[in-house]
Short mmCIF file of the N, C-alpha and C atoms (twelve columns), coordinates in Angstrom:
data_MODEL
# 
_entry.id   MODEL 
# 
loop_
_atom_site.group_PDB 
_atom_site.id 
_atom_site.type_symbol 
_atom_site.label_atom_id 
_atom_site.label_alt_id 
_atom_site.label_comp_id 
_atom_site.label_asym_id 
_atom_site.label_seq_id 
_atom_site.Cartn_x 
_atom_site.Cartn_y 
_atom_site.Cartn_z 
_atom_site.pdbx_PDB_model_num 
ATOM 1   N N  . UNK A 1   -4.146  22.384  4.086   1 
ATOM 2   C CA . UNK A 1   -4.742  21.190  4.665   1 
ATOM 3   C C  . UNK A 1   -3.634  20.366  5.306   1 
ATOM 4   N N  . UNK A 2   -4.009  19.719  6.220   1 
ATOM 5   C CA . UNK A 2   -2.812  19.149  7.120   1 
ATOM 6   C C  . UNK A 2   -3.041  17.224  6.766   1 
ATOM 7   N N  . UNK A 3   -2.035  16.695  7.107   1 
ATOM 8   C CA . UNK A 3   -1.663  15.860  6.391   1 
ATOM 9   C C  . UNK A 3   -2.571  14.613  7.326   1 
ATOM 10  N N  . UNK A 4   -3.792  14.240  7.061   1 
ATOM 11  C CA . UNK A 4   -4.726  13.119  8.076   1 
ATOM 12  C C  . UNK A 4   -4.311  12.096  9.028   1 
ATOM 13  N N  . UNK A 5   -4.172  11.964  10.299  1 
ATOM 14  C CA . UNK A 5   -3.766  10.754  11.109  1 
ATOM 15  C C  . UNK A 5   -3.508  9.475   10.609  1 
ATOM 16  N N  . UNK A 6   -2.727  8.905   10.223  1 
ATOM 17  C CA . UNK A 6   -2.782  7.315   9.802   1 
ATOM 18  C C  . UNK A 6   -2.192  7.532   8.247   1 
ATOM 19  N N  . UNK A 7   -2.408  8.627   7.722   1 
ATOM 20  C CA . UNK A 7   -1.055  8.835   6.097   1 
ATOM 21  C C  . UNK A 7   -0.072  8.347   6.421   1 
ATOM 22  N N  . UNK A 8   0.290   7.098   5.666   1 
ATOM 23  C CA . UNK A 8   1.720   6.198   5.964   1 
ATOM 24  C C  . UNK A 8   2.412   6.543   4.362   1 
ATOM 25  N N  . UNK A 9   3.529   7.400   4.544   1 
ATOM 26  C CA . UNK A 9   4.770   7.833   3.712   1 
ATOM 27  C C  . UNK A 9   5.227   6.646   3.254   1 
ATOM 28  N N  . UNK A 10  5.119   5.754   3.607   1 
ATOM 29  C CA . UNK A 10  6.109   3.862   3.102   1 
ATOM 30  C C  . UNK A 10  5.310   3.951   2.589   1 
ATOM 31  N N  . UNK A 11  4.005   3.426   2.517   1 
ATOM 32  C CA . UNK A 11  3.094   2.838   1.951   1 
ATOM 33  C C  . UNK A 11  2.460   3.717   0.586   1 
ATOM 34  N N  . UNK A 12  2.335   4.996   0.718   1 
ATOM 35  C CA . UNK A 12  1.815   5.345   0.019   1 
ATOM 36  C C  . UNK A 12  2.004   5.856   -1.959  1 
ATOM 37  N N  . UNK A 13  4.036   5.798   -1.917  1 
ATOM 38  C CA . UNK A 13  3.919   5.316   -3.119  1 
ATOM 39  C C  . UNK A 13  2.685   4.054   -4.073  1 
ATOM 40  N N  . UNK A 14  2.811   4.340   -5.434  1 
ATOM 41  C CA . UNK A 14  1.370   3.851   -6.170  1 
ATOM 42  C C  . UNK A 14  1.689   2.093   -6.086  1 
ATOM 43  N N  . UNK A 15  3.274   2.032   -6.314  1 
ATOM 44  C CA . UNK A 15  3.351   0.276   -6.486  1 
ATOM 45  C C  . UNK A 15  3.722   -0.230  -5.557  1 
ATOM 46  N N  . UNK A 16  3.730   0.195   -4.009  1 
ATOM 47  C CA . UNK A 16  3.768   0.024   -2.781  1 
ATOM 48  C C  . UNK A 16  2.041   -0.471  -2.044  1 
ATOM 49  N N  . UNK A 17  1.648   0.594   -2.109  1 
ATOM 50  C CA . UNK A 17  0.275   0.533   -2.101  1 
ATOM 51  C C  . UNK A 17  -0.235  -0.460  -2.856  1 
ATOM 52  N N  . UNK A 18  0.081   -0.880  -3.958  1 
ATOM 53  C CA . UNK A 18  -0.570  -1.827  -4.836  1 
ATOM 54  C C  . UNK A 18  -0.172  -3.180  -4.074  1 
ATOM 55  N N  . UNK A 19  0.770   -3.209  -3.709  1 
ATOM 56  C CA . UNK A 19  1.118   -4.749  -3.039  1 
ATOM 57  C C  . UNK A 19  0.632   -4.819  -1.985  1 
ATOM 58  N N  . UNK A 20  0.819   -4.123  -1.122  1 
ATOM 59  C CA . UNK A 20  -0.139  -3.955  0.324   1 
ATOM 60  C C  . UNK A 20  -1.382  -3.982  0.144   1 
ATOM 61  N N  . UNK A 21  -2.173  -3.224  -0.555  1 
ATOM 62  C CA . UNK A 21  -3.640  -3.669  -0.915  1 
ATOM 63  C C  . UNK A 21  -3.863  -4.895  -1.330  1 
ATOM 64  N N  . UNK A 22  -2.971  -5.458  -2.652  1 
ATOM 65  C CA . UNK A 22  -3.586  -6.811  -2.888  1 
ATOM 66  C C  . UNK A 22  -2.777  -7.751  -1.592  1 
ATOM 67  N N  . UNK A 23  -2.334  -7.703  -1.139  1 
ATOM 68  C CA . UNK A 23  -1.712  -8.728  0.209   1 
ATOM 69  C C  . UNK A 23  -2.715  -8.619  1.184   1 
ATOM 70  N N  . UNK A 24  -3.636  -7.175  1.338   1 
ATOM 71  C CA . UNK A 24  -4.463  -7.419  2.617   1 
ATOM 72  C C  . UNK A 24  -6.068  -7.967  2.343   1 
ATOM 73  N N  . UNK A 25  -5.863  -8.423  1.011   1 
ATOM 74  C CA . UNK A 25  -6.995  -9.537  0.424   1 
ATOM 75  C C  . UNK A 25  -6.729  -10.740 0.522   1 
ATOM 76  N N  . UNK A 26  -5.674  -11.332 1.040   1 
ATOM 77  C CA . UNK A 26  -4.954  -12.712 1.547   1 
ATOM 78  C C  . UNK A 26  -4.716  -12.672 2.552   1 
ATOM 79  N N  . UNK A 27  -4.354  -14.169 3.039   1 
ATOM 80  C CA . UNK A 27  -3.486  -14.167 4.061   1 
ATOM 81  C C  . UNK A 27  -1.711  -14.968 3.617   1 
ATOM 82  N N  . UNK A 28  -1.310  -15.351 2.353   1 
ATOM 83  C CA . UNK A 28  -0.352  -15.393 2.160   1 
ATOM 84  C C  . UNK A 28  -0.587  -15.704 0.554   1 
ATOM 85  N N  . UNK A 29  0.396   -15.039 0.030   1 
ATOM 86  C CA . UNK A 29  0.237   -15.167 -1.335  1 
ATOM 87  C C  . UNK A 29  1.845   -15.250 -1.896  1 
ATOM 88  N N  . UNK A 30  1.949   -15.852 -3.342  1 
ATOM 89  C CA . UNK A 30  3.086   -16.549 -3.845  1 
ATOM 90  C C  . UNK A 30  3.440   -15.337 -4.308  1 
ATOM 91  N N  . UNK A 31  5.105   -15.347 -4.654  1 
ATOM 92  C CA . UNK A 31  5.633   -14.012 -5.071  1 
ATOM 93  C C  . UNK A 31  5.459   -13.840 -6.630  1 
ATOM 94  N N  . UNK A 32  5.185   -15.255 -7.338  1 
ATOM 95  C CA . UNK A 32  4.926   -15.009 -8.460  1 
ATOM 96  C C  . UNK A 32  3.548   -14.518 -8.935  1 
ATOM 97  N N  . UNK A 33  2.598   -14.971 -7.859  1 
ATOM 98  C CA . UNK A 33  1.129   -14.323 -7.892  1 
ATOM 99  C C  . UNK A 33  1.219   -12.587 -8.158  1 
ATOM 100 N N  . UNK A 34  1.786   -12.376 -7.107  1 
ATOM 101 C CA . UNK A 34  2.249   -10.657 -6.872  1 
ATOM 102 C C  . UNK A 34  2.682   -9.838  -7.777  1 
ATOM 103 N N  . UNK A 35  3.742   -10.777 -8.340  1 
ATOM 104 C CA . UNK A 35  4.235   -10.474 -9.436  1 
ATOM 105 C C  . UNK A 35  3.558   -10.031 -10.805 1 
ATOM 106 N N  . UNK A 36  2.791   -10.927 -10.888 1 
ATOM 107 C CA . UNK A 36  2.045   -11.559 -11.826 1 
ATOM 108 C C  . UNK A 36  1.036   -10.432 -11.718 1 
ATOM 109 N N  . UNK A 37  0.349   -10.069 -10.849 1 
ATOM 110 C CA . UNK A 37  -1.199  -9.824  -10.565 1 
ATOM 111 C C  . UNK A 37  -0.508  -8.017  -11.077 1 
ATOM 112 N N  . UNK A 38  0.492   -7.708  -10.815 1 
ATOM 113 C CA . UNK A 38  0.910   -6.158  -10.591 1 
ATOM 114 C C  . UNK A 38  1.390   -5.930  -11.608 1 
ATOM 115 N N  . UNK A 39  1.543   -6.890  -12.196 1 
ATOM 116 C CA . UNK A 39  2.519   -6.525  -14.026 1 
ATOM 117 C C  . UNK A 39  3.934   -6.214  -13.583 1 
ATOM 118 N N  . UNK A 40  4.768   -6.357  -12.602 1 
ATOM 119 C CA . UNK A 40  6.263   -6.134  -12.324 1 
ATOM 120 C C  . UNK A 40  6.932   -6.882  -12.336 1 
ATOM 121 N N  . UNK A 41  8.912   -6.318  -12.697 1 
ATOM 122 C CA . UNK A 41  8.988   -7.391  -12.716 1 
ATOM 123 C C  . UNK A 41  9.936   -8.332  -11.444 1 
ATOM 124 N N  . UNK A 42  10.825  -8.654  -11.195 1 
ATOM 125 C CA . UNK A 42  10.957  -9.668  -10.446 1 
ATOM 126 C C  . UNK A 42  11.755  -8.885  -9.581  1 
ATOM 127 N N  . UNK A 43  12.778  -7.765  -9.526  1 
ATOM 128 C CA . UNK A 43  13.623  -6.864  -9.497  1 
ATOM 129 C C  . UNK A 43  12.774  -5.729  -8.363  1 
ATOM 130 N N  . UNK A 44  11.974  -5.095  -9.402  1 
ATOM 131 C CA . UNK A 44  11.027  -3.921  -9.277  1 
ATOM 132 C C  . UNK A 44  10.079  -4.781  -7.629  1 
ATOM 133 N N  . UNK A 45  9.916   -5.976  -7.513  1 
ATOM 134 C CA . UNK A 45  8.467   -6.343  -6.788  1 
ATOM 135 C C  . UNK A 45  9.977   -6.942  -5.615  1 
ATOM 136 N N  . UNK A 46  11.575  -7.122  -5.504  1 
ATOM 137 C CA . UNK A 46  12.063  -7.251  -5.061  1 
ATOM 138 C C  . UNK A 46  12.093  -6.290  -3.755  1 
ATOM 139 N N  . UNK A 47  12.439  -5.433  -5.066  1 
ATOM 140 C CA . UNK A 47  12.785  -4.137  -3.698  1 
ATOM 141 C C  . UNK A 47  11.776  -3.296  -3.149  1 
ATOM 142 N N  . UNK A 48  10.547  -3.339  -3.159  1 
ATOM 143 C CA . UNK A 48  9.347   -2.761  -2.558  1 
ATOM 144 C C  . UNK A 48  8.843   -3.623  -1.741  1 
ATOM 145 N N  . UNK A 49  9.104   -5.363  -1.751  1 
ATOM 146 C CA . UNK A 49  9.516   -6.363  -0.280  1 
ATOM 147 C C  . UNK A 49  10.546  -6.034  0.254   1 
ATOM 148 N N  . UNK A 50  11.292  -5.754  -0.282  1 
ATOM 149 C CA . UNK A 50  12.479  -5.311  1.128   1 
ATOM 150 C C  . UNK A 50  12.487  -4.484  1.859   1 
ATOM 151 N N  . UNK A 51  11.780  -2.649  1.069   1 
ATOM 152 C CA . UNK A 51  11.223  -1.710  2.093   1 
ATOM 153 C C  . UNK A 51  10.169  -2.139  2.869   1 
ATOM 154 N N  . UNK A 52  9.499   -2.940  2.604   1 
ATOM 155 C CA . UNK A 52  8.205   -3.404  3.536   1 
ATOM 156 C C  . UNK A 52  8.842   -4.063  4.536   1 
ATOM 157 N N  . UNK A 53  9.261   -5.101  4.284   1 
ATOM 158 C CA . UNK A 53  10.005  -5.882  5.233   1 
ATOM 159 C C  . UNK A 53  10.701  -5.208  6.197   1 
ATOM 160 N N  . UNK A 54  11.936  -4.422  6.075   1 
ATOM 161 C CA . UNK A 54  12.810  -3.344  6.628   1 
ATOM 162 C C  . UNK A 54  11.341  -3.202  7.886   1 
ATOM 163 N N  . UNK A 55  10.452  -2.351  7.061   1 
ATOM 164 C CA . UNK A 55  9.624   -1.197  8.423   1 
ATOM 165 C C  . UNK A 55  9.000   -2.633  8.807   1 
ATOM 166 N N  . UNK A 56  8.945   -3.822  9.341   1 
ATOM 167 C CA . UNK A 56  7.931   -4.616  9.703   1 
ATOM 168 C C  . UNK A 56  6.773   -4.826  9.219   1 
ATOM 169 N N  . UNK A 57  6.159   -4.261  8.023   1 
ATOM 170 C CA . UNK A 57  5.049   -4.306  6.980   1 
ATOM 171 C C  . UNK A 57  4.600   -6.078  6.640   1 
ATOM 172 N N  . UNK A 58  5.972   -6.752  6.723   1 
ATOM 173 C CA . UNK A 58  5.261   -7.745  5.560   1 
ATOM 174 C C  . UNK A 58  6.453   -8.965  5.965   1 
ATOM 175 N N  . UNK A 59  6.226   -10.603 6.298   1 
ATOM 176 C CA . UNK A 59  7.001   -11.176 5.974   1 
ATOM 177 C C  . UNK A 59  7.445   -12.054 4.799   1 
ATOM 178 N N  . UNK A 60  8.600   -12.560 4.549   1 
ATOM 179 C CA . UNK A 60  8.354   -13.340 3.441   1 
ATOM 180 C C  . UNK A 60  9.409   -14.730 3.984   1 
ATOM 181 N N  . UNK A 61  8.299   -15.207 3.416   1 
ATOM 182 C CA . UNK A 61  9.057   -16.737 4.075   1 
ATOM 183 C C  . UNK A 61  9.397   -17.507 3.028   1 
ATOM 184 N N  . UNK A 62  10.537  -18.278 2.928   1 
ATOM 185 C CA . UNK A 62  11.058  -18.952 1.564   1 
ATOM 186 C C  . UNK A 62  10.669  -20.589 1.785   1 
ATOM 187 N N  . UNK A 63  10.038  -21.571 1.079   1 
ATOM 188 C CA . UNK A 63  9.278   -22.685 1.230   1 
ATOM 189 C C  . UNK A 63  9.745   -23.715 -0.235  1 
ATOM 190 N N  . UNK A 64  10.493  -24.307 -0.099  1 
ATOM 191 C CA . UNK A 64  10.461  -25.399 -0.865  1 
ATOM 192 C C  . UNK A 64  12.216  -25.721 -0.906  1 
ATOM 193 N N  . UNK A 65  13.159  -26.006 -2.074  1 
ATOM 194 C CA . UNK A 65  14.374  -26.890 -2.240  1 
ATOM 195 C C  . UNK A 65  14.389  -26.662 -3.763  1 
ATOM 196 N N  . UNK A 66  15.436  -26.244 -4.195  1 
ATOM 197 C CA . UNK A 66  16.084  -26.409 -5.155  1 
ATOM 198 C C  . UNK A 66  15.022  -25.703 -6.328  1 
ATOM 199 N N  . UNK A 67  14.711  -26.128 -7.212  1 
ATOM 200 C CA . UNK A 67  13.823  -25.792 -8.493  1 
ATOM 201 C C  . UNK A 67  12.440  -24.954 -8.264  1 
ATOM 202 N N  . UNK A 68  12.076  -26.411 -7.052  1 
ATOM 203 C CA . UNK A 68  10.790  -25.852 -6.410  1 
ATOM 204 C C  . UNK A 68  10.556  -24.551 -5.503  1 
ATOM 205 N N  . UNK A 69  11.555  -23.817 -4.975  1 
ATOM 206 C CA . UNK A 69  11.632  -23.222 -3.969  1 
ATOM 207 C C  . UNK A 69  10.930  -21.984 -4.600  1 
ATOM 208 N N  . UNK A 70  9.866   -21.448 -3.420  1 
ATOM 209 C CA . UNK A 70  9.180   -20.563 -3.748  1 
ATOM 210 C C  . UNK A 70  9.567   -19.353 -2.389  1 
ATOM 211 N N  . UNK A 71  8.866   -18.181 -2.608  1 
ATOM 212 C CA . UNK A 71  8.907   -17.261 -1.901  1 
ATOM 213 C C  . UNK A 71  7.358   -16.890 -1.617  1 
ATOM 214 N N  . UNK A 72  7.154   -16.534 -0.074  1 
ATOM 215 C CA . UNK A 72  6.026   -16.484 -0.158  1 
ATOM 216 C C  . UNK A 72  5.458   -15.268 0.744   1 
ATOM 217 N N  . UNK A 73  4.593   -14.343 0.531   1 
ATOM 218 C CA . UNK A 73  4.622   -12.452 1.847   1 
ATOM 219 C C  . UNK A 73  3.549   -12.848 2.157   1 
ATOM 220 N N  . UNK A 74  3.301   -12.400 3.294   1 
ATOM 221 C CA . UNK A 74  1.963   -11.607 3.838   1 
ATOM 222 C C  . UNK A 74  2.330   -10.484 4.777   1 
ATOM 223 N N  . UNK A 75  1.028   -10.061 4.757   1 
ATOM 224 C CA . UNK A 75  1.001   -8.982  5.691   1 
ATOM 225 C C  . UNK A 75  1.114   -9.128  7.195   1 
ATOM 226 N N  . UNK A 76  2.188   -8.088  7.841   1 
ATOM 227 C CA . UNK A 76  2.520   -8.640  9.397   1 
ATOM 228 C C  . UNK A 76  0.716   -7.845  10.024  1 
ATOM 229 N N  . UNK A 77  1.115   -8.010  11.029  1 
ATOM 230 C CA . UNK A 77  -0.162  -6.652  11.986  1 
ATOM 231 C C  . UNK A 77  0.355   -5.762  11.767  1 
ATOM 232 N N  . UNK A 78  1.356   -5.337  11.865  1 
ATOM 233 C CA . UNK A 78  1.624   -4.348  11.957  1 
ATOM 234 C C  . UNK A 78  1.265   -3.029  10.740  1 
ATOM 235 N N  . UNK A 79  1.575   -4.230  9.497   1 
ATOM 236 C CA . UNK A 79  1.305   -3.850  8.432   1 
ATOM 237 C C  . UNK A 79  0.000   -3.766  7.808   1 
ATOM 238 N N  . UNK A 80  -1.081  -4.152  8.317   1 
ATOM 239 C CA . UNK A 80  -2.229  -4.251  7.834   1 
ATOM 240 C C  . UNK A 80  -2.877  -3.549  8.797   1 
ATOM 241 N N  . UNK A 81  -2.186  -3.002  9.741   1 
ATOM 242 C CA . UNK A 81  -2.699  -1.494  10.868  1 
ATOM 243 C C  . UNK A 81  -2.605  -0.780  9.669   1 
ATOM 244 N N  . UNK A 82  -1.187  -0.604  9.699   1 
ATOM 245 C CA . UNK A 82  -0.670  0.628   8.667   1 
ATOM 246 C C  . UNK A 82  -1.295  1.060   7.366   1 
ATOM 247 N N  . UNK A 83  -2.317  -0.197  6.724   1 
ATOM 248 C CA . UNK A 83  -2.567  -0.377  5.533   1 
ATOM 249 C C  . UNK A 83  -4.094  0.713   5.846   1 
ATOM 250 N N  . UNK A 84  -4.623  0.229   6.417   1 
ATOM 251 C CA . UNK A 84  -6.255  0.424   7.515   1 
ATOM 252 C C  . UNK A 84  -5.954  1.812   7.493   1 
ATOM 253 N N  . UNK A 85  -4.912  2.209   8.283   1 
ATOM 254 C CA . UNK A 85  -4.842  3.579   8.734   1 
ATOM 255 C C  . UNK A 85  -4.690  4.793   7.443   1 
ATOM 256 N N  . UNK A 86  -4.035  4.204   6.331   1 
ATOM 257 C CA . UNK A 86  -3.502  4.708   4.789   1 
ATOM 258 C C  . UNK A 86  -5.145  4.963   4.414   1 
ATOM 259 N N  . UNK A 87  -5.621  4.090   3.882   1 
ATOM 260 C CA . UNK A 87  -6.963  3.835   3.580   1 
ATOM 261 C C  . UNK A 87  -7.923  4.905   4.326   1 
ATOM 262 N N  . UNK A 88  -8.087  5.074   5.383   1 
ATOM 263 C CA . UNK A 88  -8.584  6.001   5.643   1 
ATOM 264 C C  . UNK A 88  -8.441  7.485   5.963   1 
ATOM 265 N N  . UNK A 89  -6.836  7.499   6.210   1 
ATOM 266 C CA . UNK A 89  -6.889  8.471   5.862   1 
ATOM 267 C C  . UNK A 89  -6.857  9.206   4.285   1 
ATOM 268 N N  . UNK A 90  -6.263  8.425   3.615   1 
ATOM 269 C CA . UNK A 90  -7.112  8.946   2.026   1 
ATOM 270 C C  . UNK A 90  -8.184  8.759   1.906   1 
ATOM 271 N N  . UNK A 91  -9.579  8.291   2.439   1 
ATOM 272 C CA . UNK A 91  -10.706 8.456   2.608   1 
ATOM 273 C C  . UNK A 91  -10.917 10.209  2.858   1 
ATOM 274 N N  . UNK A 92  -10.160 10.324  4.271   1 
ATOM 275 C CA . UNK A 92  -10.503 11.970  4.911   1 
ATOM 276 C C  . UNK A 92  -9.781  13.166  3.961   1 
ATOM 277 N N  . UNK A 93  -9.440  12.429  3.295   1 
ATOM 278 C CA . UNK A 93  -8.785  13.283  1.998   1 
ATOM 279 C C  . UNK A 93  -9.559  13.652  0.996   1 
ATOM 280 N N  . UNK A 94  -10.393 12.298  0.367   1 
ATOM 281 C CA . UNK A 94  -10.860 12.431  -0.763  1 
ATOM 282 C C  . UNK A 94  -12.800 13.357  0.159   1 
ATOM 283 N N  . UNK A 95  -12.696 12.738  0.855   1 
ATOM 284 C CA . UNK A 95  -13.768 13.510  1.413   1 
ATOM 285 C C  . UNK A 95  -13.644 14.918  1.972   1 
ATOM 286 N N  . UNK A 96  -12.532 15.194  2.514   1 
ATOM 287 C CA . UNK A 96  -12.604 16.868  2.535   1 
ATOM 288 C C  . UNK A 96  -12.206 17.839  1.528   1 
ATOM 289 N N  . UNK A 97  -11.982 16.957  0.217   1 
ATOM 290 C CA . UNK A 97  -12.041 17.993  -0.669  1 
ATOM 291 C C  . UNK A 97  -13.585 17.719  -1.246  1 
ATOM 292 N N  . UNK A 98  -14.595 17.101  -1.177  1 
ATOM 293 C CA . UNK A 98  -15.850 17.397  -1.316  1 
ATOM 294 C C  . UNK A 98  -16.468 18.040  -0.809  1 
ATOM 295 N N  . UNK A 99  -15.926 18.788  0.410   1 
ATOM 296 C CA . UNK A 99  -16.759 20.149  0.992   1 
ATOM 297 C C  . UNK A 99  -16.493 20.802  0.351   1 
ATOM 298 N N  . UNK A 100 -17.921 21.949  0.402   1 
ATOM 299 C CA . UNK A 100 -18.535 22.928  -0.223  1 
ATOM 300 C C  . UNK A 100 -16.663 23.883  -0.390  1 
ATOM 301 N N  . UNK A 101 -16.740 24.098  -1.771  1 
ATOM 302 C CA . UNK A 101 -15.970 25.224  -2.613  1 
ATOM 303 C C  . UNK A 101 -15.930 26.677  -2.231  1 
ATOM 304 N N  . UNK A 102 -15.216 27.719  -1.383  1 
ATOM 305 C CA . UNK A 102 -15.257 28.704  -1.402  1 
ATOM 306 C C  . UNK A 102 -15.405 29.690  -2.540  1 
ATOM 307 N N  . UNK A 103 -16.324 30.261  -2.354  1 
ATOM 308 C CA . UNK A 103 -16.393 31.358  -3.520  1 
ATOM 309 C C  . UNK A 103 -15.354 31.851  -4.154  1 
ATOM 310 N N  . UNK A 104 -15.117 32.295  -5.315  1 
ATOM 311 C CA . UNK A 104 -13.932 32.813  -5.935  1 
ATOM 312 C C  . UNK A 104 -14.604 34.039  -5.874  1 
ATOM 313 N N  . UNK A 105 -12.986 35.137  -5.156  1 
ATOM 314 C CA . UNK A 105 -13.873 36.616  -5.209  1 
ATOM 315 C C  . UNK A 105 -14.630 37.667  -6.196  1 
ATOM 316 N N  . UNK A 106 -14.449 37.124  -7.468  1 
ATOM 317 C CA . UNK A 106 -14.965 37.796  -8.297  1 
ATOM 318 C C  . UNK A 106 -16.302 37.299  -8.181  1 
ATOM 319 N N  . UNK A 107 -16.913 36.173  -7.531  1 
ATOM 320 C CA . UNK A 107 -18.485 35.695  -7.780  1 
ATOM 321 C C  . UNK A 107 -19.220 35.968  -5.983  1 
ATOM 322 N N  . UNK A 108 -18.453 36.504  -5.402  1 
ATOM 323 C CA . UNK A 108 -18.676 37.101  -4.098  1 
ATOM 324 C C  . UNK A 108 -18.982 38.177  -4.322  1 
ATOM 325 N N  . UNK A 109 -18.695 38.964  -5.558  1 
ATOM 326 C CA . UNK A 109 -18.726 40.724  -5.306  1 
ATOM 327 C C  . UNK A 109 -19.722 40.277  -6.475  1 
ATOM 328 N N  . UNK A 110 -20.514 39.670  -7.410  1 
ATOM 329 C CA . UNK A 110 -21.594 39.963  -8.300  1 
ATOM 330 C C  . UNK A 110 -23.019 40.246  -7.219  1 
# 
């Protein structure tokens, strides 16, 4: 089986995907939300924004001073193409292995 139009290799690790999915249910969300919502920890949810970021996936904009200062992602376009395109093509995935099962040859020759 050949690999579906729109399978994005960045994205498709499980805790990659997990941030990109819950980010393309917002339009900007706090890093501690992210954090928080994914069970990771501050390190781990670091560096899977920075590969996003790197490919144009995701920005993160830093908002406040001193104590208060927060960090904050969303999804670029670019990245919520990419997300769209993931999504369905694991759709054409999970759906072409629901076509009909070739016979196994021993139940061809009964």
């Amino acid at each position: 089986m050949s690999v579906p139009t729109g399978f994005d290799e960045l994205i498709h690790p499980a805790t990659r995907l997990s941030v990109v999915a819950l980010l393309a249910a917002t339009e900007w969300a706090e890093f501690a939300f992210v954090r928080d919502s994914l069970s990771l920890s501050d390190s781990a949810l670091s560096k899977q924004l920075h590969t996003l970021e790197e490919a144009g996936y995701l920005e993160l904009r830093k908002v406040g001073a001193g104590r208060k200062r927060r960090t904050n992602v969303r999804l670029t376009d670019r990245g919520r193409a990419a997300f769209e395109g993931h999504v369905a093509a694991l759709r054409a995935i999970v759906e072409g292995a629901g076509a009909p099962a070739r016979q196994h040859p021993t139940e061809a020759a009964r």
